[in-house]
Amino acid sequence: MIKIKDIVICILCGTLVCAMGSCSSGKKQVNTKKTTTTKSKSSSNNGGSSKTLADERIEKPSASLSAACKKLGVSENGVGNSTLYIVSASWIGVKYKYGGNTKSGTDCSGMTGQIYKTVYNKSLSRSSADILTNNCTKIDKKKLREGDLVFFRTDGKKAKTPNHVGIYLKDNKFIHASTSKGVIVSSMTQDYYVQNYIASGRVK
């Protein structure tokens, strides 16, 4: 026969086991919630960090672009095609060589053609006159933008056919191969280039 005392002991033991199970379950739920919260916070922090780095990459010009613009004597603000400036800067100081188109020596159309091929993957005619005739649409000087070409007659003749070409950069500056100084950057506002200007062209 089951005694009342035994029944009471069973009831008490069962209550104690249930109570312990509830505490354990509750503890697990708290830990899970805490872990989830920490993970979410960590993900949020990583996302914020990535966004900041991306913004900085957009806002701050690369060191190579800054160095190139400094070498070319133009402002890095408003640069549209950084490759044009970086490639152009690598030609500064190359000596003039009639018929040349390498960094061992180049003439104006040779340098222009090589930069265009590298930056825009476009092939240009070999002479200044042919580039204007075959590869360009003439534009007004006031509408010049980076990458456009500028043409001059530098032999003192009154002919309207150009014998000299350069690539417009910005801030009224263009890069070209001078017969006396090699590859340099000059200003469109210099008297010599104002007087000998023939046309401006945008490559088709």
PDB file of C-alpha atoms in Angstrom:
ATOM      1  CA  MET A   1       0.000   0.000   0.000  1.00  0.00           C
ATOM      2  CA  ILE A   2       1.296   3.429  -0.997  1.00  0.00           C
ATOM      3  CA  LYS A   3       1.750   5.666   1.948  1.00  0.00           C
ATOM      4  CA  ILE A   4       0.669   9.332   1.940  1.00  0.00           C
ATOM      5  CA  LYS A   5       4.226  10.281   2.869  1.00  0.00           C
ATOM      6  CA  ASP A   6       5.577   8.651  -0.318  1.00  0.00           C
ATOM      7  CA  ILE A   7       3.005  10.488  -2.445  1.00  0.00           C
ATOM      8  CA  VAL A   8       3.975  13.837  -0.947  1.00  0.00           C
ATOM      9  CA  ILE A   9       7.680  13.158  -1.602  1.00  0.00           C
ATOM     10  CA  CYS A  10       6.951  12.273  -5.270  1.00  0.00           C
ATOM     11  CA  ILE A  11       4.927  15.428  -5.743  1.00  0.00           C
ATOM     12  CA  LEU A  12       7.678  17.579  -4.247  1.00  0.00           C
ATOM     13  CA  CYS A  13      10.371  15.952  -6.393  1.00  0.00           C
ATOM     14  CA  GLY A  14       8.322  16.444  -9.562  1.00  0.00           C
ATOM     15  CA  THR A  15       7.788  20.108  -8.786  1.00  0.00           C
ATOM     16  CA  LEU A  16      11.487  20.614  -8.168  1.00  0.00           C
ATOM     17  CA  VAL A  17      12.454  18.951 -11.504  1.00  0.00           C
ATOM     18  CA  CYS A  18       9.967  21.095 -13.437  1.00  0.00           C
ATOM     19  CA  ALA A  19      11.252  24.221 -11.763  1.00  0.00           C
ATOM     20  CA  MET A  20      14.847  23.374 -12.677  1.00  0.00           C
ATOM     21  CA  GLY A  21      13.844  22.656 -16.292  1.00  0.00           C
ATOM     22  CA  SER A  22      12.111  26.019 -16.569  1.00  0.00           C
ATOM     23  CA  CYS A  23      15.125  27.877 -15.260  1.00  0.00           C
ATOM     24  CA  SER A  24      17.459  26.080 -17.677  1.00  0.00           C
ATOM     25  CA  SER A  25      15.163  26.755 -20.641  1.00  0.00           C
ATOM     26  CA  GLY A  26      14.868  30.401 -19.712  1.00  0.00           C
ATOM     27  CA  LYS A  27      18.625  30.735 -19.431  1.00  0.00           C
ATOM     28  CA  LYS A  28      19.085  29.290 -22.928  1.00  0.00           C
ATOM     29  CA  GLN A  29      16.553  31.728 -24.367  1.00  0.00           C
ATOM     30  CA  VAL A  30      18.352  34.667 -22.787  1.00  0.00           C
ATOM     31  CA  ASN A  31      21.719  33.546 -24.171  1.00  0.00           C
ATOM     32  CA  THR A  32      20.272  33.016 -27.655  1.00  0.00           C
ATOM     33  CA  LYS A  33      18.717  36.454 -27.638  1.00  0.00           C
ATOM     34  CA  LYS A  34      21.952  38.031 -26.434  1.00  0.00           C
ATOM     35  CA  THR A  35      23.972  36.262 -29.164  1.00  0.00           C
ATOM     36  CA  THR A  36      21.527  37.383 -31.863  1.00  0.00           C
ATOM     37  CA  THR A  37      21.656  40.977 -30.640  1.00  0.00           C
ATOM     38  CA  THR A  38      25.465  40.976 -30.638  1.00  0.00           C
ATOM     39  CA  LYS A  39      25.592  39.537 -34.151  1.00  0.00           C
ATOM     40  CA  SER A  40      23.163  42.137 -35.466  1.00  0.00           C
ATOM     41  CA  LYS A  41      25.185  44.924 -33.895  1.00  0.00           C
ATOM     42  CA  SER A  42      28.381  43.534 -35.405  1.00  0.00           C
ATOM     43  CA  SER A  43      26.792  43.339 -38.890  1.00  0.00           C
ATOM     44  CA  SER A  44      25.550  46.902 -38.546  1.00  0.00           C
ATOM     45  CA  ASN A  45      29.028  48.119 -37.627  1.00  0.00           C
ATOM     46  CA  ASN A  46      30.639  46.330 -40.583  1.00  0.00           C
ATOM     47  CA  GLY A  47      28.087  47.762 -42.986  1.00  0.00           C
ATOM     48  CA  GLY A  48      28.716  51.272 -41.716  1.00  0.00           C
ATOM     49  CA  SER A  49      32.467  50.839 -42.045  1.00  0.00           C
ATOM     50  CA  SER A  50      32.228  49.631 -45.674  1.00  0.00           C
ATOM     51  CA  LYS A  51      30.043  52.543 -46.643  1.00  0.00           C
ATOM     52  CA  THR A  52      32.509  55.007 -45.172  1.00  0.00           C
ATOM     53  CA  LEU A  53      35.433  53.492 -47.085  1.00  0.00           C
ATOM     54  CA  ALA A  54      33.442  53.556 -50.320  1.00  0.00           C
ATOM     55  CA  ASP A  55      32.592  57.220 -49.818  1.00  0.00           C
ATOM     56  CA  GLU A  56      36.248  58.029 -49.187  1.00  0.00           C
ATOM     57  CA  ARG A  57      37.308  56.271 -52.401  1.00  0.00           C
ATOM     58  CA  ILE A  58      34.860  58.396 -54.385  1.00  0.00           C
ATOM     59  CA  GLU A  59      35.712  61.691 -52.704  1.00  0.00           C
ATOM     60  CA  LYS A  60      39.493  61.352 -52.528  1.00  0.00           C
ATOM     61  CA  PRO A  61      41.505  61.130 -55.804  1.00  0.00           C
ATOM     62  CA  SER A  62      44.072  58.353 -55.949  1.00  0.00           C
ATOM     63  CA  ALA A  63      47.693  59.142 -55.228  1.00  0.00           C
ATOM     64  CA  SER A  64      48.614  58.385 -58.851  1.00  0.00           C
ATOM     65  CA  LEU A  65      46.007  60.831 -60.179  1.00  0.00           C
ATOM     66  CA  SER A  66      47.147  63.541 -57.773  1.00  0.00           C
ATOM     67  CA  ALA A  67      50.764  63.044 -58.832  1.00  0.00           C
ATOM     68  CA  ALA A  68      49.805  63.064 -62.510  1.00  0.00           C
ATOM     69  CA  CYS A  69      47.815  66.303 -62.228  1.00  0.00           C
ATOM     70  CA  LYS A  70      50.671  67.928 -60.337  1.00  0.00           C
ATOM     71  CA  LYS A  71      53.107  66.890 -63.062  1.00  0.00           C
ATOM     72  CA  LEU A  72      50.775  68.211 -65.766  1.00  0.00           C
ATOM     73  CA  GLY A  73      50.139  71.468 -63.913  1.00  0.00           C
ATOM     74  CA  VAL A  74      46.345  71.098 -63.736  1.00  0.00           C
ATOM     75  CA  SER A  75      43.859  70.862 -60.901  1.00  0.00           C
ATOM     76  CA  GLU A  76      42.621  67.387 -59.996  1.00  0.00           C
ATOM     77  CA  ASN A  77      39.166  68.807 -59.260  1.00  0.00           C
ATOM     78  CA  GLY A  78      36.620  67.945 -61.918  1.00  0.00           C
ATOM     79  CA  VAL A  79      38.724  65.292 -63.633  1.00  0.00           C
ATOM     80  CA  GLY A  80      36.469  63.032 -65.678  1.00  0.00           C
ATOM     81  CA  ASN A  81      38.884  60.428 -67.045  1.00  0.00           C
ATOM     82  CA  SER A  82      41.745  59.806 -64.637  1.00  0.00           C
ATOM     83  CA  THR A  83      43.456  57.429 -67.072  1.00  0.00           C
ATOM     84  CA  LEU A  84      43.927  60.258 -69.577  1.00  0.00           C
ATOM     85  CA  TYR A  85      45.880  62.303 -67.024  1.00  0.00           C
ATOM     86  CA  ILE A  86      47.905  59.406 -65.662  1.00  0.00           C
ATOM     87  CA  VAL A  87      48.917  58.212 -69.136  1.00  0.00           C
ATOM     88  CA  SER A  88      49.602  61.757 -70.368  1.00  0.00           C
ATOM     89  CA  ALA A  89      51.822  62.489 -67.368  1.00  0.00           C
ATOM     90  CA  SER A  90      53.957  59.459 -68.232  1.00  0.00           C
ATOM     91  CA  TRP A  91      54.907  61.151 -71.526  1.00  0.00           C
ATOM     92  CA  ILE A  92      56.100  64.427 -70.012  1.00  0.00           C
ATOM     93  CA  GLY A  93      59.764  65.045 -70.822  1.00  0.00           C
ATOM     94  CA  VAL A  94      60.006  62.603 -73.743  1.00  0.00           C
ATOM     95  CA  LYS A  95      62.309  64.131 -76.352  1.00  0.00           C
ATOM     96  CA  TYR A  96      61.063  65.210 -79.759  1.00  0.00           C
ATOM     97  CA  LYS A  97      61.829  62.953 -82.700  1.00  0.00           C
ATOM     98  CA  TYR A  98      60.295  63.514 -86.111  1.00  0.00           C
ATOM     99  CA  GLY A  99      58.423  60.377 -87.164  1.00  0.00           C
ATOM    100  CA  GLY A 100      58.701  58.856 -83.679  1.00  0.00           C
ATOM    101  CA  ASN A 101      55.840  57.543 -81.557  1.00  0.00           C
ATOM    102  CA  THR A 102      57.558  55.966 -78.542  1.00  0.00           C
ATOM    103  CA  LYS A 103      58.959  57.221 -75.261  1.00  0.00           C
ATOM    104  CA  SER A 104      62.416  57.065 -76.788  1.00  0.00           C
ATOM    105  CA  GLY A 105      61.356  59.946 -79.030  1.00  0.00           C
ATOM    106  CA  THR A 106      58.091  61.171 -80.529  1.00  0.00           C
ATOM    107  CA  ASP A 107      56.506  63.826 -82.687  1.00  0.00           C
ATOM    108  CA  CYS A 108      53.148  65.458 -81.928  1.00  0.00           C
ATOM    109  CA  SER A 109      50.878  63.133 -83.915  1.00  0.00           C
ATOM    110  CA  GLY A 110      52.847  60.079 -82.785  1.00  0.00           C
ATOM    111  CA  MET A 111      52.328  60.897 -79.113  1.00  0.00           C
ATOM    112  CA  THR A 112      48.688  61.832 -79.674  1.00  0.00           C
ATOM    113  CA  GLY A 113      48.032  58.543 -81.431  1.00  0.00           C
ATOM    114  CA  GLN A 114      49.704  56.471 -78.709  1.00  0.00           C
ATOM    115  CA  ILE A 115      47.826  58.182 -75.865  1.00  0.00           C
ATOM    116  CA  TYR A 116      44.529  57.790 -77.718  1.00  0.00           C
ATOM    117  CA  LYS A 117      45.163  54.129 -78.355  1.00  0.00           C
ATOM    118  CA  THR A 118      45.991  53.505 -74.692  1.00  0.00           C
ATOM    119  CA  VAL A 119      43.230  55.600 -73.122  1.00  0.00           C
ATOM    120  CA  TYR A 120      40.361  55.291 -75.608  1.00  0.00           C
ATOM    121  CA  ASN A 121      41.368  52.228 -77.661  1.00  0.00           C
ATOM    122  CA  LYS A 122      41.025  54.304 -80.850  1.00  0.00           C
ATOM    123  CA  SER A 123      43.445  54.456 -83.758  1.00  0.00           C
ATOM    124  CA  LEU A 124      44.203  57.833 -85.317  1.00  0.00           C
ATOM    125  CA  SER A 125      45.752  58.804 -88.633  1.00  0.00           C
ATOM    126  CA  ARG A 126      49.482  59.492 -88.567  1.00  0.00           C
ATOM    127  CA  SER A 127      49.629  63.195 -89.446  1.00  0.00           C
ATOM    128  CA  SER A 128      47.995  66.198 -87.794  1.00  0.00           C
ATOM    129  CA  ALA A 129      46.155  67.187 -90.978  1.00  0.00           C
ATOM    130  CA  ASP A 130      44.829  63.669 -91.530  1.00  0.00           C
ATOM    131  CA  ILE A 131      43.702  63.354 -87.919  1.00  0.00           C
ATOM    132  CA  LEU A 132      41.613  66.511 -88.281  1.00  0.00           C
ATOM    133  CA  THR A 133      40.201  65.405 -91.640  1.00  0.00           C
ATOM    134  CA  ASN A 134      39.657  61.704 -90.994  1.00  0.00           C
ATOM    135  CA  ASN A 135      39.116  61.277 -87.281  1.00  0.00           C
ATOM    136  CA  CYS A 136      37.501  64.437 -85.949  1.00  0.00           C
ATOM    137  CA  THR A 137      34.347  66.477 -85.971  1.00  0.00           C
ATOM    138  CA  LYS A 138      35.251  70.153 -85.694  1.00  0.00           C
ATOM    139  CA  ILE A 139      33.993  71.933 -82.579  1.00  0.00           C
ATOM    140  CA  ASP A 140      34.090  75.471 -81.235  1.00  0.00           C
ATOM    141  CA  LYS A 141      37.101  76.262 -79.056  1.00  0.00           C
ATOM    142  CA  LYS A 142      34.725  77.336 -76.274  1.00  0.00           C
ATOM    143  CA  LYS A 143      33.281  73.819 -76.141  1.00  0.00           C
ATOM    144  CA  LEU A 144      36.583  72.030 -75.582  1.00  0.00           C
ATOM    145  CA  ARG A 145      36.534  69.246 -73.007  1.00  0.00           C
ATOM    146  CA  GLU A 146      39.166  66.776 -71.846  1.00  0.00           C
ATOM    147  CA  GLY A 147      40.330  64.434 -74.583  1.00  0.00           C
ATOM    148  CA  ASP A 148      39.467  66.769 -77.457  1.00  0.00           C
ATOM    149  CA  LEU A 149      42.232  67.640 -79.913  1.00  0.00           C
ATOM    150  CA  VAL A 150      43.619  71.075 -80.733  1.00  0.00           C
ATOM    151  CA  PHE A 151      45.363  71.911 -84.017  1.00  0.00           C
ATOM    152  CA  PHE A 152      47.901  74.591 -84.941  1.00  0.00           C
ATOM    153  CA  ARG A 153      50.042  75.816 -87.845  1.00  0.00           C
ATOM    154  CA  THR A 154      53.503  76.410 -86.408  1.00  0.00           C
ATOM    155  CA  ASP A 155      55.731  76.931 -89.461  1.00  0.00           C
ATOM    156  CA  GLY A 156      54.784  80.556 -90.037  1.00  0.00           C
ATOM    157  CA  LYS A 157      52.708  79.819 -93.136  1.00  0.00           C
ATOM    158  CA  LYS A 158      49.191  81.159 -93.521  1.00  0.00           C
ATOM    159  CA  ALA A 159      47.797  77.802 -94.591  1.00  0.00           C
ATOM    160  CA  LYS A 160      44.683  76.537 -92.800  1.00  0.00           C
ATOM    161  CA  THR A 161      46.027  72.997 -92.784  1.00  0.00           C
ATOM    162  CA  PRO A 162      47.462  72.077 -89.354  1.00  0.00           C
ATOM    163  CA  ASN A 163      50.963  70.735 -88.884  1.00  0.00           C
ATOM    164  CA  HIS A 164      50.752  70.396 -85.108  1.00  0.00           C
ATOM    165  CA  VAL A 165      48.296  68.657 -82.753  1.00  0.00           C
ATOM    166  CA  GLY A 166      47.846  68.308 -79.014  1.00  0.00           C
ATOM    167  CA  ILE A 167      45.370  66.768 -76.565  1.00  0.00           C
ATOM    168  CA  TYR A 168      43.251  69.127 -74.498  1.00  0.00           C
ATOM    169  CA  LEU A 169      43.226  68.385 -70.763  1.00  0.00           C
ATOM    170  CA  LYS A 170      41.514  71.079 -68.695  1.00  0.00           C
ATOM    171  CA  ASP A 171      42.047  74.583 -67.337  1.00  0.00           C
ATOM    172  CA  ASN A 172      43.003  75.719 -70.888  1.00  0.00           C
ATOM    173  CA  LYS A 173      45.960  73.312 -70.851  1.00  0.00           C
ATOM    174  CA  PHE A 174      46.944  70.798 -73.532  1.00  0.00           C
ATOM    175  CA  ILE A 175      49.727  68.250 -73.852  1.00  0.00           C
ATOM    176  CA  HIS A 176      51.816  68.104 -77.032  1.00  0.00           C
ATOM    177  CA  ALA A 177      55.266  67.303 -78.383  1.00  0.00           C
ATOM    178  CA  SER A 178      57.172  70.525 -79.017  1.00  0.00           C
ATOM    179  CA  THR A 179      60.006  70.397 -81.563  1.00  0.00           C
ATOM    180  CA  SER A 180      62.257  72.348 -79.197  1.00  0.00           C
ATOM    181  CA  LYS A 181      61.221  71.070 -75.750  1.00  0.00           C
ATOM    182  CA  GLY A 182      59.795  67.595 -76.294  1.00  0.00           C
ATOM    183  CA  VAL A 183      56.545  66.593 -74.613  1.00  0.00           C
ATOM    184  CA  ILE A 184      55.216  69.446 -72.496  1.00  0.00           C
ATOM    185  CA  VAL A 185      51.970  71.027 -71.346  1.00  0.00           C
ATOM    186  CA  SER A 186      51.128  74.485 -72.687  1.00  0.00           C
ATOM    187  CA  SER A 187      48.280  76.936 -72.268  1.00  0.00           C
ATOM    188  CA  MET A 188      45.769  77.731 -74.985  1.00  0.00           C
ATOM    189  CA  THR A 189      45.952  81.339 -73.801  1.00  0.00           C
ATOM    190  CA  GLN A 190      49.643  81.793 -74.662  1.00  0.00           C
ATOM    191  CA  ASP A 191      50.041  84.324 -77.460  1.00  0.00           C
ATOM    192  CA  TYR A 192      51.950  81.879 -79.663  1.00  0.00           C
ATOM    193  CA  TYR A 193      49.157  79.301 -79.590  1.00  0.00           C
ATOM    194  CA  VAL A 194      46.394  81.901 -79.868  1.00  0.00           C
ATOM    195  CA  GLN A 195      48.032  83.275 -83.035  1.00  0.00           C
ATOM    196  CA  ASN A 196      48.717  79.872 -84.598  1.00  0.00           C
ATOM    197  CA  TYR A 197      45.472  78.126 -83.655  1.00  0.00           C
ATOM    198  CA  ILE A 198      43.691  76.396 -86.542  1.00  0.00           C
ATOM    199  CA  ALA A 199      40.852  74.283 -85.137  1.00  0.00           C
ATOM    200  CA  SER A 200      39.530  72.056 -82.381  1.00  0.00           C
ATOM    201  CA  GLY A 201      38.240  68.562 -82.990  1.00  0.00           C
ATOM    202  CA  ARG A 202      36.346  65.835 -81.157  1.00  0.00           C
ATOM    203  CA  VAL A 203      37.354  62.322 -82.150  1.00  0.00           C
ATOM    204  CA  LYS A 204      34.458  60.402 -83.719  1.00  0.00           C
TER     205      LYS A 204
END
